Amino acid sequence: MSIRERVTEHSLPKNKRADFEKYVSQEGKKAKCSPTVPKQGANPLGGVASITNAARRVFEIKPKTEAFTQAYKKGRIGIYAVNLTKSKTLTYVIIYGHTAGRIGPKEAAAKNILIQIAHTEMEAQPKGPKVIAGDLNADPKNLPYLQDMVNDQGWTDLGAKANMWGGIPEEHTCLGHNAKDYTRNDYALANSHCLPLVKGVSVLHHEGFQVHSVLQFKLEGSKVVTAYQAPK
């Protein structure tokens, strides 16, 4: 059985999140939404969210590092867990990266710090299958910490290695407003415990979302688990 859940961005103000989570629950799903990035001028707000089947359930995990806690409060990151089987839990981090990472050194550096914060938090969490995913708005060459994770720390860039499961490696995921060229902005990094569970990686270009396509990866699971079990 493959696990099919959704991690995403959101732009819900605080007073709308409860209504959204209630609406999602009526559709048989369960949603968890982070705070949003503080508004700057007329720019839209953004945050991260996780939506899973209600029967399987999703839980927000209490961060173990102060840097992650502060990034969460700013709407840039979130950490969640869902049971794959009765004894195996997937822990995953979602990142909402700063824009302009390809042309702005400051923005690229900020995203690189987010990846480092996410990885440090994952290292502090119990061992097990883990994924770091999100909209990074940059190329790998702009993200040296991502490259270090992939080259030296046992993590796999699933989009870059999609051909392992019959997909297209480094397939584009984004066409920005007023942009002429497609880019690969969306990433999913799997640790060594998670990689053997991956059963497919693909990009879905016709899911009804503006700008972004859907980066889909399928994980091996079992029958629906109705109660959260913490990693051992």
PDB file of C-alpha atoms in Angstrom:
ATOM      1  CA  MET A   1       0.000   0.000   0.000  1.00  0.00           C
ATOM      2  CA  SER A   2       1.290   3.478  -0.862  1.00  0.00           C
ATOM      3  CA  ILE A   3       0.805   6.461   1.444  1.00  0.00           C
ATOM      4  CA  ARG A   4      -0.763   9.432  -0.325  1.00  0.00           C
ATOM      5  CA  GLU A   5      -0.917  12.562   1.782  1.00  0.00           C
ATOM      6  CA  ARG A   6      -0.294  16.234   0.985  1.00  0.00           C
ATOM      7  CA  VAL A   7       2.206  18.796   2.230  1.00  0.00           C
ATOM      8  CA  THR A   8       1.759  22.305   1.015  1.00  0.00           C
ATOM      9  CA  GLU A   9       1.848  26.042   1.601  1.00  0.00           C
ATOM     10  CA  HIS A  10      -1.064  28.129   2.853  1.00  0.00           C
ATOM     11  CA  SER A  11      -1.931  31.809   3.202  1.00  0.00           C
ATOM     12  CA  LEU A  12      -4.648  31.579   5.843  1.00  0.00           C
ATOM     13  CA  PRO A  13      -4.868  34.340   8.458  1.00  0.00           C
ATOM     14  CA  LYS A  14      -5.049  33.121  12.024  1.00  0.00           C
ATOM     15  CA  ASN A  15      -8.806  33.696  12.316  1.00  0.00           C
ATOM     16  CA  LYS A  16      -9.472  31.478   9.271  1.00  0.00           C
ATOM     17  CA  ARG A  17      -7.371  28.427  10.117  1.00  0.00           C
ATOM     18  CA  ALA A  18      -9.939  26.771  12.394  1.00  0.00           C
ATOM     19  CA  ASP A  19     -12.637  27.123   9.725  1.00  0.00           C
ATOM     20  CA  PHE A  20     -10.322  25.608   7.120  1.00  0.00           C
ATOM     21  CA  GLU A  21      -9.408  22.685   9.350  1.00  0.00           C
ATOM     22  CA  LYS A  22     -13.109  22.078  10.031  1.00  0.00           C
ATOM     23  CA  TYR A  23     -13.896  22.168   6.307  1.00  0.00           C
ATOM     24  CA  VAL A  24     -11.081  19.707   5.579  1.00  0.00           C
ATOM     25  CA  SER A  25     -12.322  17.373   8.326  1.00  0.00           C
ATOM     26  CA  GLN A  26     -15.731  17.234   6.642  1.00  0.00           C
ATOM     27  CA  GLU A  27     -13.943  15.867   3.579  1.00  0.00           C
ATOM     28  CA  GLY A  28     -12.426  13.029   5.621  1.00  0.00           C
ATOM     29  CA  LYS A  29      -9.054  14.757   6.001  1.00  0.00           C
ATOM     30  CA  LYS A  30      -7.089  16.305   8.842  1.00  0.00           C
ATOM     31  CA  ALA A  31      -5.118  19.526   8.380  1.00  0.00           C
ATOM     32  CA  LYS A  32      -2.378  21.169  10.416  1.00  0.00           C
ATOM     33  CA  CYS A  33      -1.319  24.739   9.576  1.00  0.00           C
ATOM     34  CA  SER A  34       1.666  26.718  10.789  1.00  0.00           C
ATOM     35  CA  PRO A  35       1.580  30.456  11.550  1.00  0.00           C
ATOM     36  CA  THR A  36       2.111  32.679   8.513  1.00  0.00           C
ATOM     37  CA  VAL A  37       5.124  34.783   7.638  1.00  0.00           C
ATOM     38  CA  PRO A  38       4.640  38.317   9.038  1.00  0.00           C
ATOM     39  CA  LYS A  39       3.182  40.576   6.364  1.00  0.00           C
ATOM     40  CA  GLN A  40       5.551  42.965   4.652  1.00  0.00           C
ATOM     41  CA  GLY A  41       3.859  45.757   2.732  1.00  0.00           C
ATOM     42  CA  ALA A  42       1.398  44.414   0.189  1.00  0.00           C
ATOM     43  CA  ASN A  43       3.086  41.017  -0.138  1.00  0.00           C
ATOM     44  CA  PRO A  44       0.824  38.003   0.531  1.00  0.00           C
ATOM     45  CA  LEU A  45       1.295  35.955   3.679  1.00  0.00           C
ATOM     46  CA  GLY A  46       2.483  32.361   3.576  1.00  0.00           C
ATOM     47  CA  GLY A  47       3.005  29.380   5.844  1.00  0.00           C
ATOM     48  CA  VAL A  48       3.205  25.583   5.650  1.00  0.00           C
ATOM     49  CA  ALA A  49       0.514  22.948   6.097  1.00  0.00           C
ATOM     50  CA  SER A  50       0.021  19.187   6.159  1.00  0.00           C
ATOM     51  CA  ILE A  51      -3.159  17.378   5.135  1.00  0.00           C
ATOM     52  CA  THR A  52      -3.658  13.642   5.703  1.00  0.00           C
ATOM     53  CA  ASN A  53      -6.493  11.156   5.741  1.00  0.00           C
ATOM     54  CA  ALA A  54      -8.332  11.597   9.034  1.00  0.00           C
ATOM     55  CA  ALA A  55      -8.172   7.871   9.789  1.00  0.00           C
ATOM     56  CA  ARG A  56      -4.389   7.859   9.505  1.00  0.00           C
ATOM     57  CA  ARG A  57      -4.003  11.133  11.392  1.00  0.00           C
ATOM     58  CA  VAL A  58      -1.222  13.675  11.450  1.00  0.00           C
ATOM     59  CA  PHE A  59       0.450  15.186  14.494  1.00  0.00           C
ATOM     60  CA  GLU A  60       2.519  18.271  14.995  1.00  0.00           C
ATOM     61  CA  ILE A  61       5.769  17.397  16.726  1.00  0.00           C
ATOM     62  CA  LYS A  62       7.208  19.589  19.450  1.00  0.00           C
ATOM     63  CA  PRO A  63      10.546  20.950  18.197  1.00  0.00           C
ATOM     64  CA  LYS A  64      13.636  20.043  20.174  1.00  0.00           C
ATOM     65  CA  THR A  65      15.796  22.941  18.960  1.00  0.00           C
ATOM     66  CA  GLU A  66      15.307  26.642  19.637  1.00  0.00           C
ATOM     67  CA  ALA A  67      16.210  27.651  16.080  1.00  0.00           C
ATOM     68  CA  PHE A  68      13.422  25.488  14.690  1.00  0.00           C
ATOM     69  CA  THR A  69      10.926  26.874  17.210  1.00  0.00           C
ATOM     70  CA  GLN A  70      11.716  30.433  16.136  1.00  0.00           C
ATOM     71  CA  ALA A  71      11.498  29.582  12.423  1.00  0.00           C
ATOM     72  CA  TYR A  72       8.112  27.932  13.065  1.00  0.00           C
ATOM     73  CA  LYS A  73       6.789  31.071  14.750  1.00  0.00           C
ATOM     74  CA  LYS A  74       7.755  33.028  11.640  1.00  0.00           C
ATOM     75  CA  GLY A  75       5.766  30.683   9.379  1.00  0.00           C
ATOM     76  CA  ARG A  76       8.792  29.319   7.558  1.00  0.00           C
ATOM     77  CA  ILE A  77       8.782  25.715   8.734  1.00  0.00           C
ATOM     78  CA  GLY A  78       6.744  22.965  10.394  1.00  0.00           C
ATOM     79  CA  ILE A  79       7.370  19.434  11.694  1.00  0.00           C
ATOM     80  CA  TYR A  80       4.810  16.633  11.655  1.00  0.00           C
ATOM     81  CA  ALA A  81       4.514  12.846  11.962  1.00  0.00           C
ATOM     82  CA  VAL A  82       2.223  10.171  10.570  1.00  0.00           C
ATOM     83  CA  ASN A  83       2.186   6.408  11.104  1.00  0.00           C
ATOM     84  CA  LEU A  84       3.168   4.314   8.108  1.00  0.00           C
ATOM     85  CA  THR A  85       2.588   1.075  10.030  1.00  0.00           C
ATOM     86  CA  LYS A  86       1.884   0.197  13.646  1.00  0.00           C
ATOM     87  CA  SER A  87       5.593   0.293  14.404  1.00  0.00           C
ATOM     88  CA  LYS A  88       6.976   2.725  11.822  1.00  0.00           C
ATOM     89  CA  THR A  89       6.451   6.494  11.882  1.00  0.00           C
ATOM     90  CA  LEU A  90       7.370   9.020   9.209  1.00  0.00           C
ATOM     91  CA  THR A  91       8.622  12.340  10.567  1.00  0.00           C
ATOM     92  CA  TYR A  92       8.617  15.164   8.042  1.00  0.00           C
ATOM     93  CA  VAL A  93       9.527  18.827   7.886  1.00  0.00           C
ATOM     94  CA  ILE A  94       7.949  21.290   5.457  1.00  0.00           C
ATOM     95  CA  ILE A  95       9.808  24.455   4.438  1.00  0.00           C
ATOM     96  CA  TYR A  96       8.394  27.648   2.946  1.00  0.00           C
ATOM     97  CA  GLY A  97      11.466  29.217   1.354  1.00  0.00           C
ATOM     98  CA  HIS A  98      12.160  32.871   0.693  1.00  0.00           C
ATOM     99  CA  THR A  99      11.641  34.082  -2.868  1.00  0.00           C
ATOM    100  CA  ALA A 100      14.398  35.172  -5.291  1.00  0.00           C
ATOM    101  CA  GLY A 101      16.919  32.541  -4.220  1.00  0.00           C
ATOM    102  CA  ARG A 102      18.432  32.356  -7.696  1.00  0.00           C
ATOM    103  CA  ILE A 103      19.223  36.040  -7.994  1.00  0.00           C
ATOM    104  CA  GLY A 104      19.477  37.258  -4.410  1.00  0.00           C
ATOM    105  CA  PRO A 105      22.459  36.065  -2.305  1.00  0.00           C
ATOM    106  CA  LYS A 106      20.717  37.203   0.879  1.00  0.00           C
ATOM    107  CA  GLU A 107      17.568  35.199   0.067  1.00  0.00           C
ATOM    108  CA  ALA A 108      19.606  32.146  -0.946  1.00  0.00           C
ATOM    109  CA  ALA A 109      21.533  32.323   2.325  1.00  0.00           C
ATOM    110  CA  ALA A 110      18.255  32.538   4.278  1.00  0.00           C
ATOM    111  CA  LYS A 111      16.987  29.372   2.579  1.00  0.00           C
ATOM    112  CA  ASN A 112      20.254  27.610   3.213  1.00  0.00           C
ATOM    113  CA  ILE A 113      19.881  28.434   6.916  1.00  0.00           C
ATOM    114  CA  LEU A 114      16.330  27.007   6.884  1.00  0.00           C
ATOM    115  CA  ILE A 115      17.610  23.732   5.458  1.00  0.00           C
ATOM    116  CA  GLN A 116      20.297  23.594   8.140  1.00  0.00           C
ATOM    117  CA  ILE A 117      17.701  24.313  10.839  1.00  0.00           C
ATOM    118  CA  ALA A 118      15.478  21.533   9.468  1.00  0.00           C
ATOM    119  CA  HIS A 119      18.337  19.031   9.326  1.00  0.00           C
ATOM    120  CA  THR A 120      19.570  19.869  12.821  1.00  0.00           C
ATOM    121  CA  GLU A 121      16.038  19.402  14.162  1.00  0.00           C
ATOM    122  CA  MET A 122      15.697  16.063  12.385  1.00  0.00           C
ATOM    123  CA  GLU A 123      18.962  14.902  13.922  1.00  0.00           C
ATOM    124  CA  ALA A 124      17.555  15.761  17.358  1.00  0.00           C
ATOM    125  CA  GLN A 125      14.381  13.733  16.763  1.00  0.00           C
ATOM    126  CA  PRO A 126      14.202   9.930  17.283  1.00  0.00           C
ATOM    127  CA  LYS A 127      15.663   7.753  14.543  1.00  0.00           C
ATOM    128  CA  GLY A 128      13.436   6.562  11.729  1.00  0.00           C
ATOM    129  CA  PRO A 129      12.166   7.471   8.246  1.00  0.00           C
ATOM    130  CA  LYS A 130      12.353  11.227   7.668  1.00  0.00           C
ATOM    131  CA  VAL A 131      11.600  13.644   4.839  1.00  0.00           C
ATOM    132  CA  ILE A 132      12.384  17.348   4.433  1.00  0.00           C
ATOM    133  CA  ALA A 133      10.220  18.880   1.706  1.00  0.00           C
ATOM    134  CA  GLY A 134       9.019  22.227   0.469  1.00  0.00           C
ATOM    135  CA  ASP A 135       9.258  25.171  -1.884  1.00  0.00           C
ATOM    136  CA  LEU A 136      12.896  26.300  -1.781  1.00  0.00           C
ATOM    137  CA  ASN A 137      12.798  28.738  -4.732  1.00  0.00           C
ATOM    138  CA  ALA A 138      16.384  27.946  -5.686  1.00  0.00           C
ATOM    139  CA  ASP A 139      18.685  25.576  -7.547  1.00  0.00           C
ATOM    140  CA  PRO A 140      20.872  23.083  -5.642  1.00  0.00           C
ATOM    141  CA  LYS A 141      23.944  25.147  -6.529  1.00  0.00           C
ATOM    142  CA  ASN A 142      22.417  28.001  -4.478  1.00  0.00           C
ATOM    143  CA  LEU A 143      22.005  25.691  -1.462  1.00  0.00           C
ATOM    144  CA  PRO A 144      25.361  24.348  -0.246  1.00  0.00           C
ATOM    145  CA  TYR A 145      23.862  22.801   2.885  1.00  0.00           C
ATOM    146  CA  LEU A 146      21.442  20.781   0.746  1.00  0.00           C
ATOM    147  CA  GLN A 147      24.378  19.599  -1.353  1.00  0.00           C
ATOM    148  CA  ASP A 148      26.250  18.590   1.796  1.00  0.00           C
ATOM    149  CA  MET A 149      23.254  16.575   3.040  1.00  0.00           C
ATOM    150  CA  VAL A 150      23.017  14.748  -0.282  1.00  0.00           C
ATOM    151  CA  ASN A 151      26.741  14.227  -0.859  1.00  0.00           C
ATOM    152  CA  ASP A 152      27.987  13.507   2.648  1.00  0.00           C
ATOM    153  CA  GLN A 153      25.137  12.887   5.094  1.00  0.00           C
ATOM    154  CA  GLY A 154      23.085  10.115   3.511  1.00  0.00           C
ATOM    155  CA  TRP A 155      20.075  12.078   2.269  1.00  0.00           C
ATOM    156  CA  THR A 156      18.593  11.672  -1.230  1.00  0.00           C
ATOM    157  CA  ASP A 157      17.092  14.430  -3.385  1.00  0.00           C
ATOM    158  CA  LEU A 158      14.092  12.438  -4.643  1.00  0.00           C
ATOM    159  CA  GLY A 159      13.343  14.773  -7.556  1.00  0.00           C
ATOM    160  CA  ALA A 160      16.924  14.613  -8.789  1.00  0.00           C
ATOM    161  CA  LYS A 161      16.882  10.800  -8.609  1.00  0.00           C
ATOM    162  CA  ALA A 162      13.331  10.225  -9.883  1.00  0.00           C
ATOM    163  CA  ASN A 163      14.683   7.904 -12.578  1.00  0.00           C
ATOM    164  CA  MET A 164      15.294   5.327  -9.817  1.00  0.00           C
ATOM    165  CA  TRP A 165      11.516   4.816  -9.847  1.00  0.00           C
ATOM    166  CA  GLY A 166      10.867   5.387 -13.553  1.00  0.00           C
ATOM    167  CA  GLY A 167      10.378   9.149 -13.282  1.00  0.00           C
ATOM    168  CA  ILE A 168      12.150  12.082 -14.921  1.00  0.00           C
ATOM    169  CA  PRO A 169      15.189  13.321 -12.961  1.00  0.00           C
ATOM    170  CA  GLU A 170      15.265  17.027 -12.075  1.00  0.00           C
ATOM    171  CA  GLU A 171      11.879  17.603 -13.715  1.00  0.00           C
ATOM    172  CA  HIS A 172      10.650  21.196 -13.426  1.00  0.00           C
ATOM    173  CA  THR A 173       7.963  22.017 -10.844  1.00  0.00           C
ATOM    174  CA  CYS A 174       7.306  25.728 -11.297  1.00  0.00           C
ATOM    175  CA  LEU A 175       6.532  28.482 -13.789  1.00  0.00           C
ATOM    176  CA  GLY A 176       6.431  31.779 -11.924  1.00  0.00           C
ATOM    177  CA  HIS A 177       4.191  34.725 -12.765  1.00  0.00           C
ATOM    178  CA  ASN A 178       5.653  36.588 -15.749  1.00  0.00           C
ATOM    179  CA  ALA A 179       8.445  33.968 -15.991  1.00  0.00           C
ATOM    180  CA  LYS A 180       9.546  32.516 -19.329  1.00  0.00           C
ATOM    181  CA  ASP A 181      11.508  29.530 -18.067  1.00  0.00           C
ATOM    182  CA  TYR A 182      10.404  26.559 -15.983  1.00  0.00           C
ATOM    183  CA  THR A 183      12.345  25.883 -12.781  1.00  0.00           C
ATOM    184  CA  ARG A 184      12.677  23.156 -10.152  1.00  0.00           C
ATOM    185  CA  ASN A 185      11.647  24.978  -6.994  1.00  0.00           C
ATOM    186  CA  ASP A 186      10.113  22.130  -5.026  1.00  0.00           C
ATOM    187  CA  TYR A 187      12.160  19.463  -3.275  1.00  0.00           C
ATOM    188  CA  ALA A 188      11.799  16.353  -1.146  1.00  0.00           C
ATOM    189  CA  LEU A 189      14.831  14.968   0.671  1.00  0.00           C
ATOM    190  CA  ALA A 190      14.639  11.463   2.172  1.00  0.00           C
ATOM    191  CA  ASN A 191      17.015  10.079   4.779  1.00  0.00           C
ATOM    192  CA  SER A 192      18.569   6.613   4.596  1.00  0.00           C
ATOM    193  CA  HIS A 193      15.776   5.065   6.692  1.00  0.00           C
ATOM    194  CA  CYS A 194      13.106   6.455   4.372  1.00  0.00           C
ATOM    195  CA  LEU A 195      14.710   5.740   0.995  1.00  0.00           C
ATOM    196  CA  PRO A 196      13.880   1.979   0.954  1.00  0.00           C
ATOM    197  CA  LEU A 197      10.201   2.883   1.518  1.00  0.00           C
ATOM    198  CA  VAL A 198       9.969   5.097  -1.573  1.00  0.00           C
ATOM    199  CA  LYS A 199       7.946   3.393  -4.316  1.00  0.00           C
ATOM    200  CA  GLY A 200       7.531   6.204  -6.827  1.00  0.00           C
ATOM    201  CA  VAL A 201       8.460   9.820  -7.629  1.00  0.00           C
ATOM    202  CA  SER A 202       6.773  11.999 -10.255  1.00  0.00           C
ATOM    203  CA  VAL A 203       5.705  15.562 -11.004  1.00  0.00           C
ATOM    204  CA  LEU A 204       2.016  16.194 -11.678  1.00  0.00           C
ATOM    205  CA  HIS A 205       1.585  19.236 -13.917  1.00  0.00           C
ATOM    206  CA  HIS A 206      -2.209  19.388 -14.171  1.00  0.00           C
ATOM    207  CA  GLU A 207      -3.494  19.438 -10.599  1.00  0.00           C
ATOM    208  CA  GLY A 208      -5.210  22.821 -10.823  1.00  0.00           C
ATOM    209  CA  PHE A 209      -2.628  24.859  -8.914  1.00  0.00           C
ATOM    210  CA  GLN A 210      -1.216  28.105 -10.232  1.00  0.00           C
ATOM    211  CA  VAL A 211       2.556  28.417 -10.597  1.00  0.00           C
ATOM    212  CA  HIS A 212       3.504  25.141  -8.899  1.00  0.00           C
ATOM    213  CA  SER A 213       3.130  21.582 -10.097  1.00  0.00           C
ATOM    214  CA  VAL A 214       2.814  18.778  -7.537  1.00  0.00           C
ATOM    215  CA  LEU A 215       5.941  16.842  -6.602  1.00  0.00           C
ATOM    216  CA  GLN A 216       4.565  13.421  -5.668  1.00  0.00           C
ATOM    217  CA  PHE A 217       6.429  10.640  -3.911  1.00  0.00           C
ATOM    218  CA  LYS A 218       4.832   7.413  -2.743  1.00  0.00           C
ATOM    219  CA  LEU A 219       5.891   5.572   0.393  1.00  0.00           C
ATOM    220  CA  GLU A 220       5.256   1.993   1.382  1.00  0.00           C
ATOM    221  CA  GLY A 221       2.763   1.683   4.221  1.00  0.00           C
ATOM    222  CA  SER A 222       0.179  -0.673   5.632  1.00  0.00           C
ATOM    223  CA  LYS A 223      -3.435  -0.570   6.679  1.00  0.00           C
ATOM    224  CA  VAL A 224      -4.637   2.700   8.179  1.00  0.00           C
ATOM    225  CA  VAL A 225      -3.428   3.273  11.725  1.00  0.00           C
ATOM    226  CA  THR A 226      -5.894   5.131  13.905  1.00  0.00           C
ATOM    227  CA  ALA A 227      -3.659   6.076  16.812  1.00  0.00           C
ATOM    228  CA  TYR A 228      -0.340   7.915  16.782  1.00  0.00           C
ATOM    229  CA  GLN A 229       2.615   5.942  18.075  1.00  0.00           C
ATOM    230  CA  ALA A 230       5.783   7.854  18.905  1.00  0.00           C
ATOM    231  CA  PRO A 231       9.021   6.664  17.287  1.00  0.00           C
ATOM    232  CA  LYS A 232      11.083   4.359  19.508  1.00  0.00           C
TER     233      LYS A 232
END
